[in-house]
PDB file of C-alpha atoms in Angstrom:
ATOM      1  CA  UNK A   1      15.757  13.606  39.438  1.00 46.00           C
ATOM      2  CA  UNK A   2      13.675  16.651  40.408  1.00 51.00           C
ATOM      3  CA  UNK A   3      15.524  19.941  40.108  1.00 52.00           C
ATOM      4  CA  UNK A   4      18.332  18.192  38.243  1.00 52.00           C
ATOM      5  CA  UNK A   5      19.675  16.425  41.323  1.00 50.00           C
ATOM      6  CA  UNK A   6      20.714  12.788  41.243  1.00 52.00           C
ATOM      7  CA  UNK A   7      19.112  10.137  43.429  1.00 48.00           C
ATOM      8  CA  UNK A   8      22.056  10.188  45.862  1.00 49.00           C
ATOM      9  CA  UNK A   9      21.803  13.982  46.301  1.00 53.00           C
ATOM     10  CA  UNK A  10      18.083  13.866  47.153  1.00 53.00           C
ATOM     11  CA  UNK A  11      18.541  11.834  50.297  1.00 56.00           C
ATOM     12  CA  UNK A  12      16.051   9.377  51.727  1.00 62.00           C
ATOM     13  CA  UNK A  13      12.760   8.931  49.950  1.00 74.00           C
ATOM     14  CA  UNK A  14      10.172   6.350  49.014  1.00 78.00           C
ATOM     15  CA  UNK A  15       9.558   4.360  45.870  1.00 78.00           C
ATOM     16  CA  UNK A  16       6.404   2.595  44.761  1.00 75.00           C
ATOM     17  CA  UNK A  17       6.929   0.178  41.868  1.00 78.00           C
ATOM     18  CA  UNK A  18       4.128  -1.704  40.171  1.00 79.00           C
ATOM     19  CA  UNK A  19       4.396  -3.927  37.094  1.00 79.00           C
ATOM     20  CA  UNK A  20       1.740  -3.772  34.399  1.00 77.00           C
ATOM     21  CA  UNK A  21       1.260  -7.472  33.689  1.00 75.00           C
ATOM     22  CA  UNK A  22      -1.297  -8.999  31.349  1.00 72.00           C
ATOM     23  CA  UNK A  23      -1.598 -12.529  30.116  1.00 69.00           C
ATOM     24  CA  UNK A  24       1.546 -13.585  31.943  1.00 70.00           C
ATOM     25  CA  UNK A  25       3.601 -10.935  30.138  1.00 72.00           C
ATOM     26  CA  UNK A  26       5.068  -7.780  31.629  1.00 72.00           C
ATOM     27  CA  UNK A  27       3.882  -4.774  29.629  1.00 71.00           C
ATOM     28  CA  UNK A  28       5.608  -2.051  31.621  1.00 77.00           C
ATOM     29  CA  UNK A  29       6.507  -0.701  35.040  1.00 79.00           C
ATOM     30  CA  UNK A  30       4.932   2.194  36.922  1.00 82.00           C
ATOM     31  CA  UNK A  31       7.375   4.035  39.180  1.00 82.00           C
ATOM     32  CA  UNK A  32       6.251   6.631  41.731  1.00 81.00           C
ATOM     33  CA  UNK A  33       8.768   8.412  43.950  1.00 83.00           C
ATOM     34  CA  UNK A  34       8.389  10.614  46.997  1.00 82.00           C
ATOM     35  CA  UNK A  35      10.901  12.866  48.758  1.00 81.00           C
ATOM     36  CA  UNK A  36      10.142  11.503  52.219  1.00 78.00           C
ATOM     37  CA  UNK A  37      10.416   8.036  53.728  1.00 80.00           C
ATOM     38  CA  UNK A  38       7.290   5.960  54.344  1.00 80.00           C
ATOM     39  CA  UNK A  39       5.272   8.174  51.959  1.00 81.00           C
ATOM     40  CA  UNK A  40       3.205   5.249  50.662  1.00 83.00           C
ATOM     41  CA  UNK A  41       0.901   2.884  52.507  1.00 84.00           C
ATOM     42  CA  UNK A  42      -0.843  -0.333  51.351  1.00 83.00           C
ATOM     43  CA  UNK A  43      -3.901   1.585  50.102  1.00 85.00           C
ATOM     44  CA  UNK A  44      -1.631   3.632  47.806  1.00 83.00           C
ATOM     45  CA  UNK A  45      -0.171   0.399  46.496  1.00 81.00           C
ATOM     46  CA  UNK A  46      -3.715  -0.942  45.825  1.00 86.00           C
ATOM     47  CA  UNK A  47      -4.649   2.197  43.873  1.00 86.00           C
ATOM     48  CA  UNK A  48      -1.475   2.025  41.788  1.00 84.00           C
ATOM     49  CA  UNK A  49      -2.045  -1.700  41.225  1.00 84.00           C
ATOM     50  CA  UNK A  50      -5.564  -0.915  39.945  1.00 84.00           C
ATOM     51  CA  UNK A  51      -4.153   1.713  37.573  1.00 85.00           C
ATOM     52  CA  UNK A  52      -1.434  -0.709  36.449  1.00 83.00           C
ATOM     53  CA  UNK A  53      -4.036  -3.393  35.708  1.00 82.00           C
ATOM     54  CA  UNK A  54      -6.107  -0.929  33.655  1.00 84.00           C
ATOM     55  CA  UNK A  55      -3.005   0.201  31.771  1.00 82.00           C
ATOM     56  CA  UNK A  56      -2.058  -3.400  31.069  1.00 82.00           C
ATOM     57  CA  UNK A  57      -5.535  -4.018  29.609  1.00 82.00           C
ATOM     58  CA  UNK A  58      -5.313  -0.857  27.499  1.00 84.00           C
ATOM     59  CA  UNK A  59      -1.848  -1.816  26.228  1.00 81.00           C
ATOM     60  CA  UNK A  60      -2.975  -5.363  25.461  1.00 82.00           C
ATOM     61  CA  UNK A  61      -6.057  -4.072  23.618  1.00 84.00           C
ATOM     62  CA  UNK A  62      -3.924  -1.664  21.586  1.00 85.00           C
ATOM     63  CA  UNK A  63      -1.590  -4.488  20.588  1.00 83.00           C
ATOM     64  CA  UNK A  64      -4.507  -6.777  19.749  1.00 86.00           C
ATOM     65  CA  UNK A  65      -6.076  -4.083  17.585  1.00 89.00           C
ATOM     66  CA  UNK A  66      -2.750  -3.547  15.808  1.00 88.00           C
ATOM     67  CA  UNK A  67      -2.310  -7.303  15.275  1.00 88.00           C
ATOM     68  CA  UNK A  68      -5.879  -7.597  13.984  1.00 90.00           C
ATOM     69  CA  UNK A  69      -5.352  -4.687  11.591  1.00 89.00           C
ATOM     70  CA  UNK A  70      -2.117  -6.253  10.352  1.00 88.00           C
ATOM     71  CA  UNK A  71      -3.783  -9.636   9.895  1.00 89.00           C
ATOM     72  CA  UNK A  72      -6.699  -8.021   8.060  1.00 89.00           C
ATOM     73  CA  UNK A  73      -4.299  -6.082   5.822  1.00 87.00           C
ATOM     74  CA  UNK A  74      -2.359  -9.267   5.013  1.00 86.00           C
ATOM     75  CA  UNK A  75      -5.587 -11.131   4.281  1.00 88.00           C
ATOM     76  CA  UNK A  76      -6.747  -8.302   1.998  1.00 88.00           C
ATOM     77  CA  UNK A  77      -3.350  -8.177   0.270  1.00 83.00           C
ATOM     78  CA  UNK A  78      -3.497 -11.943  -0.339  1.00 84.00           C
ATOM     79  CA  UNK A  79      -7.032 -11.613  -1.705  1.00 87.00           C
ATOM     80  CA  UNK A  80      -5.949  -8.818  -4.073  1.00 83.00           C
ATOM     81  CA  UNK A  81      -2.932 -10.861  -5.134  1.00 82.00           C
ATOM     82  CA  UNK A  82      -5.171 -13.869  -5.891  1.00 83.00           C
ATOM     83  CA  UNK A  83      -7.568 -11.678  -7.881  1.00 85.00           C
ATOM     84  CA  UNK A  84      -4.639 -10.132  -9.738  1.00 81.00           C
ATOM     85  CA  UNK A  85      -3.195 -13.544 -10.600  1.00 81.00           C
ATOM     86  CA  UNK A  86      -6.603 -14.682 -11.833  1.00 84.00           C
ATOM     87  CA  UNK A  87      -6.896 -11.606 -14.032  1.00 84.00           C
ATOM     88  CA  UNK A  88      -3.341 -12.012 -15.346  1.00 83.00           C
ATOM     89  CA  UNK A  89      -3.992 -15.667 -16.155  1.00 84.00           C
ATOM     90  CA  UNK A  90      -7.084 -14.692 -18.132  1.00 84.00           C
ATOM     91  CA  UNK A  91      -5.265 -11.857 -19.913  1.00 85.00           C
ATOM     92  CA  UNK A  92      -2.420 -14.202 -20.887  1.00 88.00           C
ATOM     93  CA  UNK A  93      -4.733 -16.977 -22.090  1.00 89.00           C
ATOM     94  CA  UNK A  94      -6.669 -14.719 -24.469  1.00 88.00           C
ATOM     95  CA  UNK A  95      -3.789 -13.807 -26.819  1.00 90.00           C
ATOM     96  CA  UNK A  96      -2.318 -17.299 -26.513  1.00 92.00           C
ATOM     97  CA  UNK A  97      -5.629 -18.830 -27.605  1.00 92.00           C
ATOM     98  CA  UNK A  98      -5.800 -16.482 -30.620  1.00 92.00           C
ATOM     99  CA  UNK A  99      -2.205 -17.189 -31.617  1.00 93.00           C
ATOM    100  CA  UNK A 100      -2.712 -20.938 -31.276  1.00 94.00           C
ATOM    101  CA  UNK A 101      -6.070 -20.938 -33.083  1.00 93.00           C
ATOM    102  CA  UNK A 102      -5.028 -18.825 -36.070  1.00 93.00           C
ATOM    103  CA  UNK A 103      -1.683 -20.588 -36.490  1.00 93.00           C
ATOM    104  CA  UNK A 104      -3.363 -24.034 -36.395  1.00 92.00           C
ATOM    105  CA  UNK A 105      -5.894 -22.827 -38.928  1.00 91.00           C
ATOM    106  CA  UNK A 106      -3.114 -21.671 -41.254  1.00 91.00           C
ATOM    107  CA  UNK A 107      -1.232 -24.963 -40.784  1.00 90.00           C
ATOM    108  CA  UNK A 108      -4.278 -27.165 -41.406  1.00 88.00           C
ATOM    109  CA  UNK A 109      -3.772 -29.628 -44.271  1.00 81.00           C
ATOM    110  CA  UNK A 110      -7.218 -28.974 -45.709  1.00 84.00           C
ATOM    111  CA  UNK A 111      -6.981 -25.185 -45.509  1.00 76.00           C
ATOM    112  CA  UNK A 112      -6.656 -23.388 -48.806  1.00 83.00           C
ATOM    113  CA  UNK A 113      -6.573 -19.752 -47.859  1.00 86.00           C
ATOM    114  CA  UNK A 114      -6.321 -16.875 -50.264  1.00 90.00           C
ATOM    115  CA  UNK A 115      -3.551 -14.338 -49.725  1.00 90.00           C
ATOM    116  CA  UNK A 116      -5.847 -11.757 -48.122  1.00 92.00           C
ATOM    117  CA  UNK A 117      -7.211 -14.235 -45.509  1.00 90.00           C
ATOM    118  CA  UNK A 118      -3.732 -15.578 -44.792  1.00 90.00           C
ATOM    119  CA  UNK A 119      -2.471 -12.002 -44.346  1.00 93.00           C
ATOM    120  CA  UNK A 120      -5.386 -11.180 -41.974  1.00 92.00           C
ATOM    121  CA  UNK A 121      -4.645 -14.285 -39.869  1.00 92.00           C
ATOM    122  CA  UNK A 122      -0.916 -13.480 -39.721  1.00 93.00           C
ATOM    123  CA  UNK A 123      -1.734  -9.875 -38.819  1.00 92.00           C
ATOM    124  CA  UNK A 124      -3.909 -11.082 -35.918  1.00 93.00           C
ATOM    125  CA  UNK A 125      -1.161 -13.457 -34.760  1.00 94.00           C
ATOM    126  CA  UNK A 126       1.334 -10.586 -34.864  1.00 93.00           C
ATOM    127  CA  UNK A 127      -0.984  -8.238 -32.940  1.00 91.00           C
ATOM    128  CA  UNK A 128      -1.724 -10.871 -30.296  1.00 92.00           C
ATOM    129  CA  UNK A 129       2.000 -11.578 -29.938  1.00 93.00           C
ATOM    130  CA  UNK A 130       2.568  -7.853 -29.352  1.00 91.00           C
ATOM    131  CA  UNK A 131      -0.230  -7.840 -26.778  1.00 89.00           C
ATOM    132  CA  UNK A 132       1.342 -10.826 -25.033  1.00 91.00           C
ATOM    133  CA  UNK A 133       4.742  -9.113 -25.033  1.00 91.00           C
ATOM    134  CA  UNK A 134       3.182  -5.975 -23.503  1.00 89.00           C
ATOM    135  CA  UNK A 135       1.521  -8.042 -20.762  1.00 88.00           C
ATOM    136  CA  UNK A 136       4.777  -9.780 -19.880  1.00 89.00           C
ATOM    137  CA  UNK A 137       6.642  -6.433 -19.874  1.00 88.00           C
ATOM    138  CA  UNK A 138       3.991  -4.942 -17.575  1.00 84.00           C
ATOM    139  CA  UNK A 139       4.336  -7.884 -15.190  1.00 85.00           C
ATOM    140  CA  UNK A 140       8.116  -7.498 -15.149  1.00 85.00           C
ATOM    141  CA  UNK A 141       7.783  -3.757 -14.497  1.00 83.00           C
ATOM    142  CA  UNK A 142       5.367  -4.417 -11.633  1.00 80.00           C
ATOM    143  CA  UNK A 143       7.913  -6.806 -10.121  1.00 81.00           C
ATOM    144  CA  UNK A 144      10.590  -4.132 -10.446  1.00 81.00           C
ATOM    145  CA  UNK A 145       8.301  -1.514  -8.894  1.00 77.00           C
ATOM    146  CA  UNK A 146       7.481  -3.821  -5.980  1.00 76.00           C
ATOM    147  CA  UNK A 147      11.183  -4.457  -5.444  1.00 77.00           C
ATOM    148  CA  UNK A 148      11.924  -0.730  -5.547  1.00 77.00           C
ATOM    149  CA  UNK A 149      14.147  -1.137  -8.603  1.00 78.00           C
ATOM    150  CA  UNK A 150      12.048   0.979 -10.972  1.00 71.00           C
ATOM    151  CA  UNK A 151      11.234   4.629 -10.596  1.00 74.00           C
ATOM    152  CA  UNK A 152       7.793   5.705 -11.768  1.00 73.00           C
ATOM    153  CA  UNK A 153       7.813   8.897 -13.809  1.00 80.00           C
ATOM    154  CA  UNK A 154       4.286   9.991 -14.816  1.00 84.00           C
ATOM    155  CA  UNK A 155       4.011  11.458 -18.278  1.00 84.00           C
ATOM    156  CA  UNK A 156       1.323  12.818 -20.553  1.00 84.00           C
ATOM    157  CA  UNK A 157      -0.099  10.639 -23.300  1.00 82.00           C
ATOM    158  CA  UNK A 158      -2.122  11.481 -26.351  1.00 82.00           C
ATOM    159  CA  UNK A 159      -5.435   9.935 -25.389  1.00 84.00           C
ATOM    160  CA  UNK A 160      -6.835   9.932 -28.914  1.00 82.00           C
ATOM    161  CA  UNK A 161      -3.815   7.970 -30.185  1.00 83.00           C
ATOM    162  CA  UNK A 162      -4.168   5.390 -27.398  1.00 82.00           C
ATOM    163  CA  UNK A 163      -7.917   5.035 -28.032  1.00 86.00           C
ATOM    164  CA  UNK A 164      -7.327   4.673 -31.778  1.00 85.00           C
ATOM    165  CA  UNK A 165      -4.949   1.772 -31.076  1.00 84.00           C
ATOM    166  CA  UNK A 166      -7.510   0.058 -28.825  1.00 85.00           C
ATOM    167  CA  UNK A 167     -10.310   0.552 -31.382  1.00 87.00           C
ATOM    168  CA  UNK A 168      -8.093  -0.799 -34.188  1.00 85.00           C
ATOM    169  CA  UNK A 169      -7.151  -3.857 -32.116  1.00 82.00           C
ATOM    170  CA  UNK A 170     -10.739  -4.609 -31.103  1.00 83.00           C
ATOM    171  CA  UNK A 171     -12.064  -4.057 -34.641  1.00 85.00           C
ATOM    172  CA  UNK A 172      -9.802  -6.831 -35.943  1.00 80.00           C
ATOM    173  CA  UNK A 173     -11.302  -9.318 -33.495  1.00 77.00           C
ATOM    174  CA  UNK A 174     -14.930  -8.299 -33.795  1.00 82.00           C
ATOM    175  CA  UNK A 175     -15.489  -7.599 -37.459  1.00 84.00           C
ATOM    176  CA  UNK A 176     -19.285  -7.476 -37.080  1.00 89.00           C
ATOM    177  CA  UNK A 177     -19.100  -4.583 -34.564  1.00 89.00           C
ATOM    178  CA  UNK A 178     -18.322  -0.990 -35.560  1.00 88.00           C
ATOM    179  CA  UNK A 179     -16.259   0.784 -32.896  1.00 86.00           C
ATOM    180  CA  UNK A 180     -16.025   4.561 -32.678  1.00 84.00           C
ATOM    181  CA  UNK A 181     -13.917   6.782 -30.479  1.00 83.00           C
ATOM    182  CA  UNK A 182     -14.790  10.449 -29.996  1.00 81.00           C
ATOM    183  CA  UNK A 183     -12.524  12.509 -27.773  1.00 78.00           C
ATOM    184  CA  UNK A 184     -13.061  16.212 -27.267  1.00 72.00           C
ATOM    185  CA  UNK A 185      -9.816  18.168 -27.030  1.00 56.00           C
TER     186      UNK A 185
END
């Protein structure tokens, strides 16, 4: 109570209580106290009721905005997840198609391939298998990250080495295109 005194020590007084209701739900309670009896009249109660109604609307609006934001965030997260799954499906199909195609070609009854061609096909199958393994590992790491079971530790990479690997991989698939990678140190 005021001045650190308890309700019993203050003596007689007046209380004005008004619930902040909205949509059939109680949102809160406004409590006004006075040190003297009969401090409030019906007009005071009407004013407090008006304030309580406005507060109830403000509280309801705040909750609706929060619910809308949460719903929008969930919808956006689901959309991103769908897009991610679509991209992952495409990324998985590409190496699988190469592996399947080159292995079927090598296994064909009518195929008489020289050693160099056979080696090129097997090299592509091996590279695509490595790519597929990397994709699966990345997916597993993402699952671990999402579950909080994997700590991310950023580290420096040699960009030229990474680019050389990408150029080498792409050059094997598109023999008619010459790829170049120039990185300034």
